[in-house]
mmCIF file of C-alpha atoms in Angstrom:
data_model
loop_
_atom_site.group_PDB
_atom_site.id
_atom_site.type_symbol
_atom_site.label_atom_id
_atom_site.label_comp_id
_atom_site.label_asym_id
_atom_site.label_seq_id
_atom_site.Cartn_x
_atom_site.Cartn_y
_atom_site.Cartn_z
ATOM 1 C CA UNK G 265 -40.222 -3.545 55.007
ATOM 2 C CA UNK G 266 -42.322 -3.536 58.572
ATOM 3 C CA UNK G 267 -41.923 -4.195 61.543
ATOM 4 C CA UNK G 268 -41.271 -7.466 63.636
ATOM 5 C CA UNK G 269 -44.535 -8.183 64.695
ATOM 6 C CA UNK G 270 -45.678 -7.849 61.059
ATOM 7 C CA UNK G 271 -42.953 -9.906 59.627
ATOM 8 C CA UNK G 272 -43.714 -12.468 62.289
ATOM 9 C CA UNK G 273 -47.368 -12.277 61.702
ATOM 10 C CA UNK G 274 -47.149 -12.406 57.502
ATOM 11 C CA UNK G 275 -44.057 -15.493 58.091
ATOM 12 C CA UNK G 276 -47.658 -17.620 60.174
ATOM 13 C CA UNK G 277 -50.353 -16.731 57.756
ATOM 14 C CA UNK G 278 -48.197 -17.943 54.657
ATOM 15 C CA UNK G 279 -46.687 -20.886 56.352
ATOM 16 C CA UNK G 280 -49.867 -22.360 57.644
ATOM 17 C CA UNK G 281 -51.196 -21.273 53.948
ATOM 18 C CA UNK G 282 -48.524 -23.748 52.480
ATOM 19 C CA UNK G 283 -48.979 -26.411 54.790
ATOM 20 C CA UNK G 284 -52.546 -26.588 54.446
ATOM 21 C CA UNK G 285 -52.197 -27.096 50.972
ATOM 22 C CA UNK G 286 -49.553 -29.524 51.124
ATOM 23 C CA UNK G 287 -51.701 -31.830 53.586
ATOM 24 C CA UNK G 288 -55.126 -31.246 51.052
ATOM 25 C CA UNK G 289 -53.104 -31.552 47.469
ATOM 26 C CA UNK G 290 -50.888 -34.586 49.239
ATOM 27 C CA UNK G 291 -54.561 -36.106 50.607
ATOM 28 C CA UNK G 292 -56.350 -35.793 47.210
ATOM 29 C CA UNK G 293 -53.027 -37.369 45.213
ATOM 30 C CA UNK G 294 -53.477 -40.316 47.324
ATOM 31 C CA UNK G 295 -56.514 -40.659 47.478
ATOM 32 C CA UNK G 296 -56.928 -40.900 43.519
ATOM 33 C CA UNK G 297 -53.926 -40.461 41.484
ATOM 34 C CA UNK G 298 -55.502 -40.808 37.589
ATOM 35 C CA UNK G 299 -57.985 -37.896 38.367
ATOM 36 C CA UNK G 300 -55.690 -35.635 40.578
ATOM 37 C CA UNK G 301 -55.987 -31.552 39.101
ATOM 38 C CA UNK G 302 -54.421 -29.618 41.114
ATOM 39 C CA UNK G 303 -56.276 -26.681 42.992
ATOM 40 C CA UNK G 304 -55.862 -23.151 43.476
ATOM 41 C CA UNK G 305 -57.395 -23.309 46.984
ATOM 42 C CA UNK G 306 -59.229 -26.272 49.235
ATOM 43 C CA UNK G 307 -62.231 -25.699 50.750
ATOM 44 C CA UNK G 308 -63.031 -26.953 54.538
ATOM 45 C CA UNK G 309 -65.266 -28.981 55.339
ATOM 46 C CA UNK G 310 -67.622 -26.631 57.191
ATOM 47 C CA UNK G 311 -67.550 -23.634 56.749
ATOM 48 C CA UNK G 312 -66.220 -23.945 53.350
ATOM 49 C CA UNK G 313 -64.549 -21.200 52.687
ATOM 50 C CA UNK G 314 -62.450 -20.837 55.971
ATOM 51 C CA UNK G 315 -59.279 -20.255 54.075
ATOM 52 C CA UNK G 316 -60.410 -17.701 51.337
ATOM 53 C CA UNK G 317 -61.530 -15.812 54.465
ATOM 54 C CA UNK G 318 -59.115 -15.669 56.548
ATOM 55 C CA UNK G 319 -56.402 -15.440 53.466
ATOM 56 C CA UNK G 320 -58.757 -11.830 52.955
ATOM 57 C CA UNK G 321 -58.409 -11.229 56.405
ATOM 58 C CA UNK G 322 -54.621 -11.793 56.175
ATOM 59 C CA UNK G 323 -54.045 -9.698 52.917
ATOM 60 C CA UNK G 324 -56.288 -6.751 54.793
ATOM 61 C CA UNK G 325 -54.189 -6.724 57.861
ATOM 62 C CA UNK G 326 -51.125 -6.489 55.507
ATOM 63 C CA UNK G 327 -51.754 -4.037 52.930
ATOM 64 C CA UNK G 328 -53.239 -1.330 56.466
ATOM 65 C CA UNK G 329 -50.016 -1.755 57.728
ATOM 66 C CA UNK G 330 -48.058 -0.963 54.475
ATOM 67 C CA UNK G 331 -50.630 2.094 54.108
ATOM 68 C CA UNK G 332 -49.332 3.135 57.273
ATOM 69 C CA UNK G 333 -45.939 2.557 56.852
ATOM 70 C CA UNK G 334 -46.379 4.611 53.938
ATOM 71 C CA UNK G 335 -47.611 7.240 56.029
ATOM 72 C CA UNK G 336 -44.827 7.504 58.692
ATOM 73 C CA UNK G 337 -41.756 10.552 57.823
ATOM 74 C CA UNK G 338 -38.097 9.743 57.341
ATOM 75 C CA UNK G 339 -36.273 11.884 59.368
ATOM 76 C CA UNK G 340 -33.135 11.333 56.996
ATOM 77 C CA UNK G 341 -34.898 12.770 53.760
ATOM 78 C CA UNK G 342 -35.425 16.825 53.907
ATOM 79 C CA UNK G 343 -37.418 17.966 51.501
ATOM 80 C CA UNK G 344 -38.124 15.439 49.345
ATOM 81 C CA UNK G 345 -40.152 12.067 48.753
ATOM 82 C CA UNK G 346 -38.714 9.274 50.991
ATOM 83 C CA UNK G 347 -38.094 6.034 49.275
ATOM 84 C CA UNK G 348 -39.883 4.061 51.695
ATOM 85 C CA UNK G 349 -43.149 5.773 51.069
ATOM 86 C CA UNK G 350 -43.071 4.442 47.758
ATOM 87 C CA UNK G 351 -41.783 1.110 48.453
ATOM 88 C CA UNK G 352 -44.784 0.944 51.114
ATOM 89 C CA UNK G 353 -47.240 1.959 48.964
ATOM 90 C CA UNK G 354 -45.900 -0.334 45.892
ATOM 91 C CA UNK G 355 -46.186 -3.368 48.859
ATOM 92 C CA UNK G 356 -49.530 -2.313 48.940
ATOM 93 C CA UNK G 357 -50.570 -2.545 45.387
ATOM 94 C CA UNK G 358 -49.557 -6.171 44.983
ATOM 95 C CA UNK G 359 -51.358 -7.359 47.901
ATOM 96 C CA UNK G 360 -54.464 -5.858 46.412
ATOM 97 C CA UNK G 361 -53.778 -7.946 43.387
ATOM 98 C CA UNK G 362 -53.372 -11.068 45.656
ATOM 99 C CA UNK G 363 -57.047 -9.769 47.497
ATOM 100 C CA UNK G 364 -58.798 -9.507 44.235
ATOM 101 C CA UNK G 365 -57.384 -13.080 43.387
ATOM 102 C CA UNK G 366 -58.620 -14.138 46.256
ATOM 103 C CA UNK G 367 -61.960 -12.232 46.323
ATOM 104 C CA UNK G 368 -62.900 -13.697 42.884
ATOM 105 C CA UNK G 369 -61.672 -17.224 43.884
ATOM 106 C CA UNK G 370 -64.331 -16.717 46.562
ATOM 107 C CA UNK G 371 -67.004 -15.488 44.185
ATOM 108 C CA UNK G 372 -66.456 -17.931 41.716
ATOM 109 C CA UNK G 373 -66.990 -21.000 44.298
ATOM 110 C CA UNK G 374 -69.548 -19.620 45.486
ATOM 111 C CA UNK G 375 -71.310 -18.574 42.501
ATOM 112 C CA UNK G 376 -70.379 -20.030 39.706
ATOM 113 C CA UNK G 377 -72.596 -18.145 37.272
ATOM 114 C CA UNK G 378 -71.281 -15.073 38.585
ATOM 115 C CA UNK G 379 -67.879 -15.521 37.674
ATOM 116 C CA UNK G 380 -66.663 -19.125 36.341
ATOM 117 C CA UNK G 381 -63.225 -18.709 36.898
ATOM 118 C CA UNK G 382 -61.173 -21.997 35.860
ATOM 119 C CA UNK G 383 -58.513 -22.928 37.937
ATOM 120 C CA UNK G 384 -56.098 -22.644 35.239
ATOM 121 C CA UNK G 385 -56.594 -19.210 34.630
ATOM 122 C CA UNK G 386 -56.359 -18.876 38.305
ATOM 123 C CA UNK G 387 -52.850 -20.247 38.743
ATOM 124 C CA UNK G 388 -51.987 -17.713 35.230
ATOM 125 C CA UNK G 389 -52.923 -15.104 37.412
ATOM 126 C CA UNK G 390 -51.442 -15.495 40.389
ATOM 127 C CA UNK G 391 -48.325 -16.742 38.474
ATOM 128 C CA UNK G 392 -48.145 -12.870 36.781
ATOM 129 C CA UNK G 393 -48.785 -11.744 40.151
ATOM 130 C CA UNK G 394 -45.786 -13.367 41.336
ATOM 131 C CA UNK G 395 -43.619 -12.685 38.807
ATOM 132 C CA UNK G 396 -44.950 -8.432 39.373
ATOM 133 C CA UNK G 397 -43.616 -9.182 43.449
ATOM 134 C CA UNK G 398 -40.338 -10.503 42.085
ATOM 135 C CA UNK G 399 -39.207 -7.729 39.632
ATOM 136 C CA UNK G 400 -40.265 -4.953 42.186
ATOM 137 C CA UNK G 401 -38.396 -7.195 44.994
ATOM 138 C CA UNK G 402 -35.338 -6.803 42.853
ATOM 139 C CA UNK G 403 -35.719 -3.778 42.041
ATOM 140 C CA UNK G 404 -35.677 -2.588 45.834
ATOM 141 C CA UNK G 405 -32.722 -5.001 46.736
ATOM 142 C CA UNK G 406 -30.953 -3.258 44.136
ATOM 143 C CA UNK G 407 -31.517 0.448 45.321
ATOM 144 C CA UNK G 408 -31.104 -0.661 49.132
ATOM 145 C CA UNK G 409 -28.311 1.133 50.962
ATOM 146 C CA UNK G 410 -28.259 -1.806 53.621
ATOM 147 C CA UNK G 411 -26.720 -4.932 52.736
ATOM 148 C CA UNK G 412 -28.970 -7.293 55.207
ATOM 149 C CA UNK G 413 -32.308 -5.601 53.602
ATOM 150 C CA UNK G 414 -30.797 -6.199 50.464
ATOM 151 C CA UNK G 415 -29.477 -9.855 51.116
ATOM 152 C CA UNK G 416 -33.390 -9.986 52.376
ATOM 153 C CA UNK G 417 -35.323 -9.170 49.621
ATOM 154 C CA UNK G 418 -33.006 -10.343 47.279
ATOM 155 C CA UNK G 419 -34.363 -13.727 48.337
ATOM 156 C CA UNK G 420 -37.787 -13.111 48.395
ATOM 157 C CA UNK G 421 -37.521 -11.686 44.793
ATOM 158 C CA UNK G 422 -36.407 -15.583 43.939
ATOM 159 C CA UNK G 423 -38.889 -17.195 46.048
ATOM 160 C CA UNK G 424 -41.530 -15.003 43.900
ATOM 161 C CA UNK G 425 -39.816 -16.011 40.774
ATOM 162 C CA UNK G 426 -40.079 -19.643 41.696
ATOM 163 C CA UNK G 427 -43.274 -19.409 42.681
ATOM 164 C CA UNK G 428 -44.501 -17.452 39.258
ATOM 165 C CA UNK G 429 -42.590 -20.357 37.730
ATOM 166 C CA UNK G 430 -44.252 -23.344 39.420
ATOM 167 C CA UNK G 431 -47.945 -21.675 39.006
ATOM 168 C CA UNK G 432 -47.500 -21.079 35.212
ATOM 169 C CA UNK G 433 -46.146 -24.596 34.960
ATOM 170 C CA UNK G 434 -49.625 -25.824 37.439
ATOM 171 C CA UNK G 435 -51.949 -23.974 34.872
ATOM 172 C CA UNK G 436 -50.326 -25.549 31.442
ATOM 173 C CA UNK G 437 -50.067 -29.198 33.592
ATOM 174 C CA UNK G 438 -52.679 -29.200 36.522
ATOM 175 C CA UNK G 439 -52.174 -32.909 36.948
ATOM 176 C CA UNK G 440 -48.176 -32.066 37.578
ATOM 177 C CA UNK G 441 -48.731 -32.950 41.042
ATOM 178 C CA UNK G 442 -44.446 -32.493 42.201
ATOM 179 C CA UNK G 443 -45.297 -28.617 40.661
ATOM 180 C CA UNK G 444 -48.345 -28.506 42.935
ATOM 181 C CA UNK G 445 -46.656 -29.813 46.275
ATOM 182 C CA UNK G 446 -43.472 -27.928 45.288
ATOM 183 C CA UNK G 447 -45.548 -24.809 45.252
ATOM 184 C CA UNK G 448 -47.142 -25.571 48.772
ATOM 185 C CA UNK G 449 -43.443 -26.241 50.227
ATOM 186 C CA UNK G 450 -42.386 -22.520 48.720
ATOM 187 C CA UNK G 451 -45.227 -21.324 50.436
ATOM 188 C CA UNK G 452 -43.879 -22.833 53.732
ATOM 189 C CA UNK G 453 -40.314 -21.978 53.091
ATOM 190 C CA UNK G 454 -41.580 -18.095 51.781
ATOM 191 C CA UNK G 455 -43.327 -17.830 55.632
ATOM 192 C CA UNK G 456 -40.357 -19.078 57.231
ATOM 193 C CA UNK G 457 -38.019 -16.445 55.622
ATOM 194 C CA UNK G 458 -40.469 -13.692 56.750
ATOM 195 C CA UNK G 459 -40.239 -14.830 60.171
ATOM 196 C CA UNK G 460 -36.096 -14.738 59.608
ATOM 197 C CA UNK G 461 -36.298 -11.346 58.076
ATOM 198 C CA UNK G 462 -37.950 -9.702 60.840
ATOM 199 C CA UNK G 463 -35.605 -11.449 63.336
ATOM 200 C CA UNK G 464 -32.513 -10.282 61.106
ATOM 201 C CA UNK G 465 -33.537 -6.778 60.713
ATOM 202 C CA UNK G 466 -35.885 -5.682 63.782
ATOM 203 C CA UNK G 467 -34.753 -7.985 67.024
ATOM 204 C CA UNK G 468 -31.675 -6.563 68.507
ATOM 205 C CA UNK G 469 -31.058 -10.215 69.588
ATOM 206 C CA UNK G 470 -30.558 -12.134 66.615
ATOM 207 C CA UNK G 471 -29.087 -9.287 64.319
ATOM 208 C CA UNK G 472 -25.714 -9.929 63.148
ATOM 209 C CA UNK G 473 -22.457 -8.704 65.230
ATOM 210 C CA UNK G 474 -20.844 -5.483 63.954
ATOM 211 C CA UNK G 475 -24.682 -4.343 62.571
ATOM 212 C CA UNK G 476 -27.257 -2.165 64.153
ATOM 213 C CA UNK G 477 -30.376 -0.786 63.396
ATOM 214 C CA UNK G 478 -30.053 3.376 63.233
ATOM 215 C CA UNK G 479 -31.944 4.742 66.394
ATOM 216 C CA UNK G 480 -33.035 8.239 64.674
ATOM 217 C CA UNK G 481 -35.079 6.596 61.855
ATOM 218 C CA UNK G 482 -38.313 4.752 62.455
ATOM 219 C CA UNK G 483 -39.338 1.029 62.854
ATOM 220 C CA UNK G 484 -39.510 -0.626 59.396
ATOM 221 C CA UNK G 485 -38.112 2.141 57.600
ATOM 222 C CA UNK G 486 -35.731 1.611 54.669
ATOM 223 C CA UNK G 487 -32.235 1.318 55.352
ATOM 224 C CA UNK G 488 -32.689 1.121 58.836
ATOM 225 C CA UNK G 489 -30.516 -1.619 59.791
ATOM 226 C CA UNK G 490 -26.773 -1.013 58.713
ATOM 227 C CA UNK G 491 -23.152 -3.198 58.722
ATOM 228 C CA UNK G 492 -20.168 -0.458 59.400
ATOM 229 C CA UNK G 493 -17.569 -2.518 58.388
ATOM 230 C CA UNK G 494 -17.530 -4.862 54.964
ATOM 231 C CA UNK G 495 -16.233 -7.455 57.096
ATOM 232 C CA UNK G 496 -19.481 -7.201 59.230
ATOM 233 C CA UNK G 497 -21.309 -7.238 55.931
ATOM 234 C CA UNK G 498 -20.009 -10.481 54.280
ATOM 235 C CA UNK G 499 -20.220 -12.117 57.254
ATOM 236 C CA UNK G 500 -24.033 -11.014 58.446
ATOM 237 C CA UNK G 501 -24.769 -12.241 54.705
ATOM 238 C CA UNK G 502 -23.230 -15.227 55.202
ATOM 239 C CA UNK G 503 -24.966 -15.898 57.882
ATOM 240 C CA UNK G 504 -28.299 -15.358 56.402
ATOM 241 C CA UNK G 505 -27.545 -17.432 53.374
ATOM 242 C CA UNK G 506 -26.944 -20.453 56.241
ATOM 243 C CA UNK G 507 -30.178 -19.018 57.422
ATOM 244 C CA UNK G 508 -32.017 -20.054 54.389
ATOM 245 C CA UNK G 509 -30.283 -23.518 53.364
ATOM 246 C CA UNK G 510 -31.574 -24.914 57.183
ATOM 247 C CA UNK G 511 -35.063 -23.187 56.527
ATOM 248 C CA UNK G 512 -34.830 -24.978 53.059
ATOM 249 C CA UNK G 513 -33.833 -28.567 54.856
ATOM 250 C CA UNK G 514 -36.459 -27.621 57.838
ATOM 251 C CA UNK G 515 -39.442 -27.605 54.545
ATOM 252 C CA UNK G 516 -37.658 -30.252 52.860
ATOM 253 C CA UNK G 517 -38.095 -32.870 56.307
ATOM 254 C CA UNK G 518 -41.818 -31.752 56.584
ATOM 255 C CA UNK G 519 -42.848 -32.073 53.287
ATOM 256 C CA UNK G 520 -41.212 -35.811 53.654
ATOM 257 C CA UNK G 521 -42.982 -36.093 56.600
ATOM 258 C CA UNK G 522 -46.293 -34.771 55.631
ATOM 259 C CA UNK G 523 -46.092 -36.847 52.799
ATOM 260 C CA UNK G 524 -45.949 -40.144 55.138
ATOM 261 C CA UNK G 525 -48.490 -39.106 57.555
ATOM 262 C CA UNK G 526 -51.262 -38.655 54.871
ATOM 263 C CA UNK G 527 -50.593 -41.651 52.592
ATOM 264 C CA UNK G 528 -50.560 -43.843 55.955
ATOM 265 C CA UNK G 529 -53.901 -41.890 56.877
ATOM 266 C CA UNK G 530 -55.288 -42.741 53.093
ATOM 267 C CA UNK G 531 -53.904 -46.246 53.874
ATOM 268 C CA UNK G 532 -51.733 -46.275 50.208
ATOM 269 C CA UNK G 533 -49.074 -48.665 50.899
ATOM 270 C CA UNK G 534 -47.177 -47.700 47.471
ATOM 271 C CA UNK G 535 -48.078 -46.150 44.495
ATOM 272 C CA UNK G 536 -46.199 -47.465 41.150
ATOM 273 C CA UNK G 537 -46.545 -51.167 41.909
ATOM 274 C CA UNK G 538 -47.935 -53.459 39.964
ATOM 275 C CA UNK G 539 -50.051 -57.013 41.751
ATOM 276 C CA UNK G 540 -50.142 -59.833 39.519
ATOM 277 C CA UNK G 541 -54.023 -60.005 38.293
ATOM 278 C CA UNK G 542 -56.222 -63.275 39.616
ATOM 279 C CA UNK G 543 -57.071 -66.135 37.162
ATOM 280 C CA UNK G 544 -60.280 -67.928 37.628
ATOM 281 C CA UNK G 545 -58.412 -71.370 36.136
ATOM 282 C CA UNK G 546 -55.697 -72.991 36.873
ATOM 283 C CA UNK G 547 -52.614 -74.166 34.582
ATOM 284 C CA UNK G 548 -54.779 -78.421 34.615
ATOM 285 C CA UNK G 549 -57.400 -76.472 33.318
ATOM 286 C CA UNK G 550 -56.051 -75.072 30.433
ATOM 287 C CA UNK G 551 -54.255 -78.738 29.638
ATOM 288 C CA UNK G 552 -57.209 -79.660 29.600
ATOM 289 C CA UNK G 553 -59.103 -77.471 27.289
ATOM 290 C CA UNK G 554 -55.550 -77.780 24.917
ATOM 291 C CA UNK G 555 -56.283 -81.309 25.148
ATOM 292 C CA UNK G 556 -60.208 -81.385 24.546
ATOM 293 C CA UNK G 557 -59.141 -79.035 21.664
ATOM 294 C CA UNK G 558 -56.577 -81.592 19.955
ATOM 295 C CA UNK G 559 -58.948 -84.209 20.263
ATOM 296 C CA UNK G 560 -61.715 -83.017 18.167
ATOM 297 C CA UNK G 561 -59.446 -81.638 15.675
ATOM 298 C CA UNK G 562 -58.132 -85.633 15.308
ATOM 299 C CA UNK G 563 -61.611 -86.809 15.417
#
C-alpha cells in the first residue's frame, strides 16, 4: 500500500484538492445561485491552471512510487509472483486513468478546439474511474491476510464508491450543488484517511497494541502489519472505525465552517428569503384612483 511518507504525502495533495474546491464551488454558489453548474476543476486566478498542474505533478509522484513498489521482492513468496507486485502495479493503472483525466481537462481549457470536453462527461468519467478504484479496493481487502490493511482499504473502497456515486449524480444534475460540495468534503475526508492509514500501518507509534509490522518483509509490502491475537484484531479495528467517525465530524465542522467564512466574504446574509417588493404608491393613492374611478362611472 506504500509507505508513510507516501501515505502522508497522497492524505495533503487530496485534502487540499477537496478543500480548494469546497472554498471555489461554495464561492461561486453564493455568489449566484440560479446560474451555479458545478465544475470539474477551478482555475486560479494567475496562473490558471495551478491545480491541473500540480494535481499532474501529484498523480506522477504517485504512480513512480507504486512502479517501484512494484519492483521491490517479497522475501515471503519463493518462487512465485508476489501479490503485492500486482496490487502495485494495478495502483498504478488507475492513477494513469486519473492523469489522463486530468491531462485532457488541461487540454480542453486550454484549447478548446482541441478537445471540447463538457464537464458532464468529465464528472461520467471520473465517476467510472471511481467506481474501477472501488471494486479493485475490495477486491484487495478481501484477499488481505492482515486485518488492519483490510479494515483500511475496505474503507477506501466506500469512499470510491461514494465518490463514483456523487460524480454520476454531478454529471446528470450539475446544478445539484449539496452533490458538488459533498464531493469536495469526500475529497477532504478521502486525504484524511490516507494520512490515518499510513499512521495505522507504518508508524510504530500509533499502531494498535497487540499488532506489529513483520521486520523480514519490506516497507509497504502486503500483509506487512499483523494482529496475533483476534482480540488484538477486533479491537485495532475498532479503533480505526472511531478513527474514521472523528475524521468524518473533523470534515463535517469545516465544511460548516467553510461554508460561513465564504458567504460572509460574498456578503450573502441568507439565501431562501423572501423581502417584501417596494410600491411606488401608497394605500391614499389607490383610494383615490378607486374613487376617481366610481365617480366617472356615476357621471
Amino acid at each position: 500500500m506504500g509507505s508513510l511518507g507516501y501515505q502522508v504525502m497522497c492524505g495533503g495533495a487530496v485534502f487540499s484538492l477537496g478543500l480548494y474546491h469546497l472554498i471555489c464551488s461554495t464561492r461561486n454558489y453564493l455568489k449566484s445561485p440560479q446560474s451555479y453548474a458545478a465544475k470539474p476543476f477551478h482555475p486560479f486566478p494567475r496562473p490558471r491552471h495551478l491545480q491541473l498542474h500540480l494535481t499532474i505533478l501529484s498523480l506522477l509522484i504517485a504512480i513512480a512510487h507504486q512502479l517501484i513498489l512494484s519492483a521491490d521482492s517479497d522475501p515471503l513468496v519463493k518462487g512465485a509472483t508476489p501479490v503485492h507486485r500486482l496490487a502495485s502495479l494495478q495502483s498504478a493503472a488507475v492513477l494513469f486513468l486519473f492523469l489522463l483525466l486530468t491531462l485532457s481537462l488541461l487540454i480542453s481549457d486550454s484549447s478548446p478546439s482541441l478537445l471540447p470536453l463538457p464537464n458532464d462527461l468529465s464528472f461520467a468519467l471520473l465517476s467510472s474511474f471511481f467506481l474501477l478504484h472501488s471494486s479493485l479496493s475490495s477486491t484487495r481487502a478481501s484477499l488481505q491476510t492482515s486485518a488492519l490493511e483490510a479494515k483500511c482499504l475496505s474503507v477506501t473502497s466506500h469512499l470510491s464508491a461514494l465518490s463514483a456515486l456523487l460524480s454520476l449524480l454531478l454529471a446528470a444534475l450539475p446544478r445539484l450543488f449539496p452533490a458538488d460540495a459533498a464531493l469536495a468534503a469526500l475529497f477532504c475526508l478521502r486525504g484524511l484517511w490516507s494520512l490515518q492509514t499510513g499512521l495505522s500501518l507504518y508508524a510504530d507509534a500509533f499502531i494498535p497494541d497487540g499488532c506489529h509490522r513483520l521486520l523480514d518483509v519490506s516497507s509497504g509490502v502486503e500483509g506487512s502489519t499483523q494482529c496475533d491475537l483476534d482480540q488484538s484484531k477486533f479491537r485495532a479495528v475498532a479503533i480505526l472505525d472511531l478513527a474514521l467517525l472523528l475524521h468524518v465530524i473533523f470534515v463535517f465542522l469545516v465544511a460548516i465552517l467553510t461554508y460561513a467564512l465564504v458567504a460572509k466574504s460574498v456578503g450573502v446574509r441568507r439565501l431562501g428569503s423572501y423581502e417584501a417588493l417596494p410600491t411606488n404608491s401608497s394605500p391614499a393613492d389607490h383610494n383615490h384612483v378607486q374613487m376617481k374611478a366610481l365617480t366617472g362611472t356615476q357621471a
